[in-house]
PDB file of C-alpha atoms and ligand atoms in Angstrom:
ATOM      1  CA  MET A1138     -53.285  23.864 -61.356  1.00  0.00           C
ATOM      2  CA  LYS A1139     -53.255  27.446 -60.079  1.00  0.00           C
ATOM      3  CA  HIS A1140     -56.494  29.529 -60.392  1.00  0.00           C
ATOM      4  CA  ILE A1141     -55.880  33.191 -60.908  1.00  0.00           C
ATOM      5  CA  LEU A1142     -58.573  36.017 -60.783  1.00  0.00           C
ATOM      6  CA  PHE A1143     -58.008  39.589 -62.052  1.00  0.00           C
ATOM      7  CA  VAL A1144     -60.225  42.235 -60.325  1.00  0.00           C
ATOM      8  CA  CYS A1145     -60.846  45.977 -61.472  1.00  0.00           C
ATOM      9  CA  LEU A1146     -63.658  48.242 -60.704  1.00  0.00           C
ATOM     10  CA  GLY A1147     -65.908  47.568 -63.662  1.00  0.00           C
ATOM     11  CA  ASN A1148     -64.604  44.482 -65.255  1.00  0.00           C
ATOM     12  CA  ILE A1149     -64.725  46.048 -68.637  1.00  0.00           C
ATOM     13  CA  CYS A1150     -61.310  47.527 -69.207  1.00  0.00           C
ATOM     14  CA  ARG A1151     -58.261  46.564 -67.174  1.00  0.00           C
ATOM     15  CA  SER A1152     -59.040  43.042 -65.893  1.00  0.00           C
ATOM     16  CA  PRO A1153     -60.630  41.582 -68.979  1.00  0.00           C
ATOM     17  CA  SER A1154     -57.163  42.755 -70.568  1.00  0.00           C
ATOM     18  CA  ALA A1155     -55.128  41.135 -68.025  1.00  0.00           C
ATOM     19  CA  GLU A1156     -57.183  37.949 -68.529  1.00  0.00           C
ATOM     20  CA  ALA A1157     -56.684  38.094 -72.437  1.00  0.00           C
ATOM     21  CA  VAL A1158     -52.824  39.011 -72.018  1.00  0.00           C
ATOM     22  CA  LEU A1159     -52.270  36.096 -69.549  1.00  0.00           C
ATOM     23  CA  ASN A1160     -54.410  33.526 -71.548  1.00  0.00           C
ATOM     24  CA  THR A1161     -52.114  34.601 -74.649  1.00  0.00           C
ATOM     25  CA  LEU A1162     -48.994  33.584 -72.544  1.00  0.00           C
ATOM     26  CA  ILE A1163     -50.513  30.457 -71.291  1.00  0.00           C
ATOM     27  CA  GLU A1164     -51.365  29.329 -74.750  1.00  0.00           C
ATOM     28  CA  ARG A1165     -47.960  30.414 -76.342  1.00  0.00           C
ATOM     29  CA  ASN A1166     -46.225  28.373 -73.678  1.00  0.00           C
ATOM     30  CA  ARG A1167     -48.423  25.430 -73.380  1.00  0.00           C
ATOM     31  CA  PHE A1168     -49.129  26.101 -69.787  1.00  0.00           C
ATOM     32  CA  GLU A1169     -52.867  25.198 -70.115  1.00  0.00           C
ATOM     33  CA  ASN A1170     -52.643  22.402 -67.474  1.00  0.00           C
ATOM     34  CA  ASP A1171     -50.725  24.665 -64.968  1.00  0.00           C
ATOM     35  CA  PHE A1172     -52.758  28.083 -65.158  1.00  0.00           C
ATOM     36  CA  GLN A1173     -56.329  28.975 -65.402  1.00  0.00           C
ATOM     37  CA  CYS A1174     -57.542  32.731 -65.095  1.00  0.00           C
ATOM     38  CA  ASP A1175     -60.879  34.808 -64.979  1.00  0.00           C
ATOM     39  CA  SER A1176     -61.692  38.251 -64.083  1.00  0.00           C
ATOM     40  CA  ALA A1177     -64.443  40.235 -62.263  1.00  0.00           C
ATOM     41  CA  GLY A1178     -65.225  43.746 -61.154  1.00  0.00           C
ATOM     42  CA  THR A1179     -65.622  44.979 -57.572  1.00  0.00           C
ATOM     43  CA  ALA A1180     -68.687  47.103 -58.952  1.00  0.00           C
ATOM     44  CA  ALA A1181     -71.766  45.618 -60.694  1.00  0.00           C
ATOM     45  CA  TYR A1182     -72.565  48.843 -62.918  1.00  0.00           C
ATOM     46  CA  HIS A1183     -71.462  46.743 -66.276  1.00  0.00           C
ATOM     47  CA  ALA A1184     -72.662  43.197 -65.272  1.00  0.00           C
ATOM     48  CA  GLY A1185     -73.670  41.221 -68.276  1.00  0.00           C
ATOM     49  CA  GLU A1186     -71.698  43.538 -70.691  1.00  0.00           C
ATOM     50  CA  PRO A1187     -68.812  42.808 -73.123  1.00  0.00           C
ATOM     51  CA  ALA A1188     -65.487  44.711 -72.719  1.00  0.00           C
ATOM     52  CA  ASP A1189     -65.450  48.644 -73.587  1.00  0.00           C
ATOM     53  CA  PHE A1190     -64.962  49.011 -77.165  1.00  0.00           C
ATOM     54  CA  ARG A1191     -61.944  51.373 -77.015  1.00  0.00           C
ATOM     55  CA  MET A1192     -60.064  48.712 -74.683  1.00  0.00           C
ATOM     56  CA  LYS A1193     -61.129  45.931 -77.247  1.00  0.00           C
ATOM     57  CA  GLN A1194     -59.642  47.961 -80.091  1.00  0.00           C
ATOM     58  CA  PHE A1195     -56.418  48.739 -78.343  1.00  0.00           C
ATOM     59  CA  ALA A1196     -55.908  45.247 -77.184  1.00  0.00           C
ATOM     60  CA  LYS A1197     -56.823  43.793 -80.712  1.00  0.00           C
ATOM     61  CA  LYS A1198     -53.920  45.897 -82.354  1.00  0.00           C
ATOM     62  CA  ARG A1199     -51.631  43.871 -80.123  1.00  0.00           C
ATOM     63  CA  GLY A1200     -53.057  40.440 -80.927  1.00  0.00           C
ATOM     64  CA  TYR A1201     -55.360  40.111 -77.724  1.00  0.00           C
ATOM     65  CA  ASN A1202     -59.067  39.093 -78.352  1.00  0.00           C
ATOM     66  CA  LEU A1203     -61.251  40.534 -75.390  1.00  0.00           C
ATOM     67  CA  THR A1204     -64.138  37.909 -75.065  1.00  0.00           C
ATOM     68  CA  SER A1205     -65.082  38.211 -71.355  1.00  0.00           C
ATOM     69  CA  ILE A1206     -68.303  39.539 -70.072  1.00  0.00           C
ATOM     70  CA  SER A1207     -68.419  41.714 -67.163  1.00  0.00           C
ATOM     71  CA  ARG A1208     -69.434  40.214 -63.659  1.00  0.00           C
ATOM     72  CA  PRO A1209     -69.185  41.235 -59.962  1.00  0.00           C
ATOM     73  CA  PHE A1210     -66.766  39.613 -57.757  1.00  0.00           C
ATOM     74  CA  ASP A1211     -68.439  37.275 -55.464  1.00  0.00           C
ATOM     75  CA  SER A1212     -66.882  36.914 -51.954  1.00  0.00           C
ATOM     76  CA  LYS A1213     -69.093  33.662 -51.190  1.00  0.00           C
ATOM     77  CA  LEU A1214     -67.354  31.868 -54.324  1.00  0.00           C
ATOM     78  CA  ASP A1215     -64.425  33.506 -55.621  1.00  0.00           C
ATOM     79  CA  PHE A1216     -62.250  33.349 -52.469  1.00  0.00           C
ATOM     80  CA  ASP A1217     -62.727  29.587 -52.597  1.00  0.00           C
ATOM     81  CA  ARG A1218     -62.375  29.113 -56.414  1.00  0.00           C
ATOM     82  CA  PHE A1219     -59.140  31.134 -56.951  1.00  0.00           C
ATOM     83  CA  ASP A1220     -55.660  30.892 -55.410  1.00  0.00           C
ATOM     84  CA  TYR A1221     -54.401  34.351 -56.529  1.00  0.00           C
ATOM     85  CA  ILE A1222     -56.896  37.196 -56.730  1.00  0.00           C
ATOM     86  CA  ILE A1223     -55.021  40.280 -58.180  1.00  0.00           C
ATOM     87  CA  GLY A1224     -56.526  43.833 -58.016  1.00  0.00           C
ATOM     88  CA  MET A1225     -55.264  46.447 -60.666  1.00  0.00           C
ATOM     89  CA  ASP A1226     -55.187  49.333 -58.099  1.00  0.00           C
ATOM     90  CA  ARG A1227     -54.989  50.304 -54.485  1.00  0.00           C
ATOM     91  CA  GLN A1228     -58.722  50.903 -54.240  1.00  0.00           C
ATOM     92  CA  ASN A1229     -59.407  47.229 -55.899  1.00  0.00           C
ATOM     93  CA  VAL A1230     -57.018  45.570 -53.364  1.00  0.00           C
ATOM     94  CA  GLN A1231     -58.589  47.763 -50.397  1.00  0.00           C
ATOM     95  CA  ASP A1232     -62.227  46.571 -51.616  1.00  0.00           C
ATOM     96  CA  LEU A1233     -61.097  42.990 -51.901  1.00  0.00           C
ATOM     97  CA  LYS A1234     -59.565  43.105 -48.369  1.00  0.00           C
ATOM     98  CA  ALA A1235     -62.592  44.460 -46.831  1.00  0.00           C
ATOM     99  CA  MET A1236     -64.679  41.487 -48.385  1.00  0.00           C
ATOM    100  CA  ALA A1237     -61.959  39.052 -47.115  1.00  0.00           C
ATOM    101  CA  ARG A1238     -63.746  36.603 -44.534  1.00  0.00           C
ATOM    102  CA  HIS A1239     -60.775  35.501 -42.774  1.00  0.00           C
ATOM    103  CA  GLU A1240     -56.880  35.679 -42.906  1.00  0.00           C
ATOM    104  CA  ASN A1241     -56.551  32.825 -45.587  1.00  0.00           C
ATOM    105  CA  ASP A1242     -58.843  35.021 -48.008  1.00  0.00           C
ATOM    106  CA  ARG A1243     -56.363  37.872 -47.450  1.00  0.00           C
ATOM    107  CA  LYS A1244     -53.260  36.019 -48.191  1.00  0.00           C
ATOM    108  CA  LYS A1245     -54.710  35.419 -51.616  1.00  0.00           C
ATOM    109  CA  ILE A1246     -54.876  39.010 -52.445  1.00  0.00           C
ATOM    110  CA  PHE A1247     -52.168  41.030 -54.547  1.00  0.00           C
ATOM    111  CA  LYS A1248     -51.850  44.206 -56.551  1.00  0.00           C
ATOM    112  CA  MET A1249     -50.880  43.592 -60.346  1.00  0.00           C
ATOM    113  CA  THR A1250     -48.069  45.699 -60.205  1.00  0.00           C
ATOM    114  CA  ASP A1251     -46.357  43.873 -57.510  1.00  0.00           C
ATOM    115  CA  PHE A1252     -45.576  41.438 -60.492  1.00  0.00           C
ATOM    116  CA  CYS A1253     -43.999  44.141 -62.828  1.00  0.00           C
ATOM    117  CA  PHE A1254     -40.265  43.993 -63.310  1.00  0.00           C
ATOM    118  CA  ASN A1255     -39.727  46.735 -66.071  1.00  0.00           C
ATOM    119  CA  GLN A1256     -42.694  49.097 -65.499  1.00  0.00           C
ATOM    120  CA  LYS A1257     -42.377  51.516 -62.271  1.00  0.00           C
ATOM    121  CA  TYR A1258     -46.077  52.280 -61.710  1.00  0.00           C
ATOM    122  CA  ASP A1259     -47.732  51.338 -58.544  1.00  0.00           C
ATOM    123  CA  SER A1260     -51.266  50.729 -60.034  1.00  0.00           C
ATOM    124  CA  VAL A1261     -52.750  50.002 -63.310  1.00  0.00           C
ATOM    125  CA  PRO A1262     -54.433  53.334 -63.815  1.00  0.00           C
ATOM    126  CA  ASP A1263     -58.135  53.391 -64.680  1.00  0.00           C
ATOM    127  CA  PRO A1264     -58.338  54.347 -68.523  1.00  0.00           C
ATOM    128  CA  TYR A1265     -62.146  54.832 -68.490  1.00  0.00           C
ATOM    129  CA  TYR A1266     -62.085  58.577 -68.696  1.00  0.00           C
ATOM    130  CA  GLY A1267     -58.645  58.726 -70.248  1.00  0.00           C
ATOM    131  CA  GLY A1268     -57.664  58.899 -73.992  1.00  0.00           C
ATOM    132  CA  ASP A1269     -55.623  56.694 -76.264  1.00  0.00           C
ATOM    133  CA  ALA A1270     -52.298  56.829 -73.975  1.00  0.00           C
ATOM    134  CA  ALA A1271     -54.182  55.780 -71.148  1.00  0.00           C
ATOM    135  CA  PHE A1272     -55.481  52.454 -72.905  1.00  0.00           C
ATOM    136  CA  GLU A1273     -52.031  51.807 -74.338  1.00  0.00           C
ATOM    137  CA  LEU A1274     -50.383  52.308 -70.761  1.00  0.00           C
ATOM    138  CA  VAL A1275     -52.786  49.618 -69.316  1.00  0.00           C
ATOM    139  CA  LEU A1276     -51.501  47.161 -71.950  1.00  0.00           C
ATOM    140  CA  ASP A1277     -47.913  48.001 -71.390  1.00  0.00           C
ATOM    141  CA  ILE A1278     -48.110  47.530 -67.567  1.00  0.00           C
ATOM    142  CA  LEU A1279     -50.191  44.524 -68.133  1.00  0.00           C
ATOM    143  CA  GLU A1280     -47.704  42.756 -70.646  1.00  0.00           C
ATOM    144  CA  ASP A1281     -45.032  43.431 -68.118  1.00  0.00           C
ATOM    145  CA  ALA A1282     -46.835  42.122 -65.039  1.00  0.00           C
ATOM    146  CA  CYS A1283     -48.256  39.020 -66.816  1.00  0.00           C
ATOM    147  CA  GLU A1284     -44.765  38.009 -67.573  1.00  0.00           C
ATOM    148  CA  GLY A1285     -43.746  38.460 -64.195  1.00  0.00           C
ATOM    149  CA  LEU A1286     -46.758  36.731 -62.707  1.00  0.00           C
ATOM    150  CA  ILE A1287     -45.959  33.522 -64.910  1.00  0.00           C
ATOM    151  CA  ARG A1288     -42.298  33.637 -63.569  1.00  0.00           C
ATOM    152  CA  LYS A1289     -43.309  33.940 -60.077  1.00  0.00           C
ATOM    153  CA  LEU A1290     -46.010  31.344 -59.958  1.00  0.00           C
ATOM    154  CA  ARG A1291     -43.748  28.714 -61.953  1.00  0.00           C
ATOM    155  CA  SER A1292     -41.014  29.151 -59.189  1.00  0.00           C
ATOM    156  CA  GLU A1293     -43.377  28.386 -56.503  1.00  0.00           C
TER     157      GLU A1293
HETATM  158  P1  4NP B1514     -62.246  49.031 -65.505  1.00  0.00           P
HETATM  159  O1  4NP B1514     -62.621  50.428 -65.901  1.00  0.00           O
HETATM  160  O2  4NP B1514     -62.434  49.070 -63.788  1.00  0.00           O
HETATM  161  O3  4NP B1514     -60.856  48.921 -65.604  1.00  0.00           O
HETATM  162  O4  4NP B1514     -63.224  47.939 -66.063  1.00  0.00           O
HETATM  163  C1  4NP B1514     -63.688  51.181 -65.628  1.00  0.00           C
HETATM  164  C2  4NP B1514     -64.743  50.898 -66.206  1.00  0.00           C
HETATM  165  C3  4NP B1514     -66.091  51.631 -65.823  1.00  0.00           C
HETATM  166  C4  4NP B1514     -65.895  52.667 -64.979  1.00  0.00           C
HETATM  167  C5  4NP B1514     -64.877  52.867 -64.286  1.00  0.00           C
HETATM  168  C6  4NP B1514     -63.722  52.119 -64.602  1.00  0.00           C
HETATM  169  N1  4NP B1514     -67.179  53.271 -64.498  1.00  0.00           N
HETATM  170  O5  4NP B1514     -67.120  54.235 -63.849  1.00  0.00           O
HETATM  171  O6  4NP B1514     -68.325  52.895 -65.279  1.00  0.00           O
END
């Protein structure tokens, strides 16, 4: 079983969506015994809150149900609980690396767009102050990256 944690800033837009997209792929392909995922934020501003209502609406249109509740990344527990810790942008990756306790933690940190095979973005841009297109773009990138992630993990 491989454990994957998606991480963004607030854990109300990008990483809960990544979690829902990956969970849909896991269910569709019957990979429940192979992969498990969760999400967290590098900031605790929204801790205890459900996902952003706009993100929920755009996700719902594509069949994804965002159910997660925001929680902050916990370096004392999460580096040990998860095998892959995947930030949505360069800042998330930088913040995670700053919390890593040693090389073994650092080796678990990746950026979501590293797994894309169609989309040519080098981050999943923060949609919080954006319009409709920003939320659609998040989902476009995440769908591509989650496909790539499953392929990579299955080949390992
Ligand atoms: P997320 O989006 O990191 O994808 O969950 C954001 C959510 C909240 C804020 C920024 C980004 N904020 O500044 O409150």
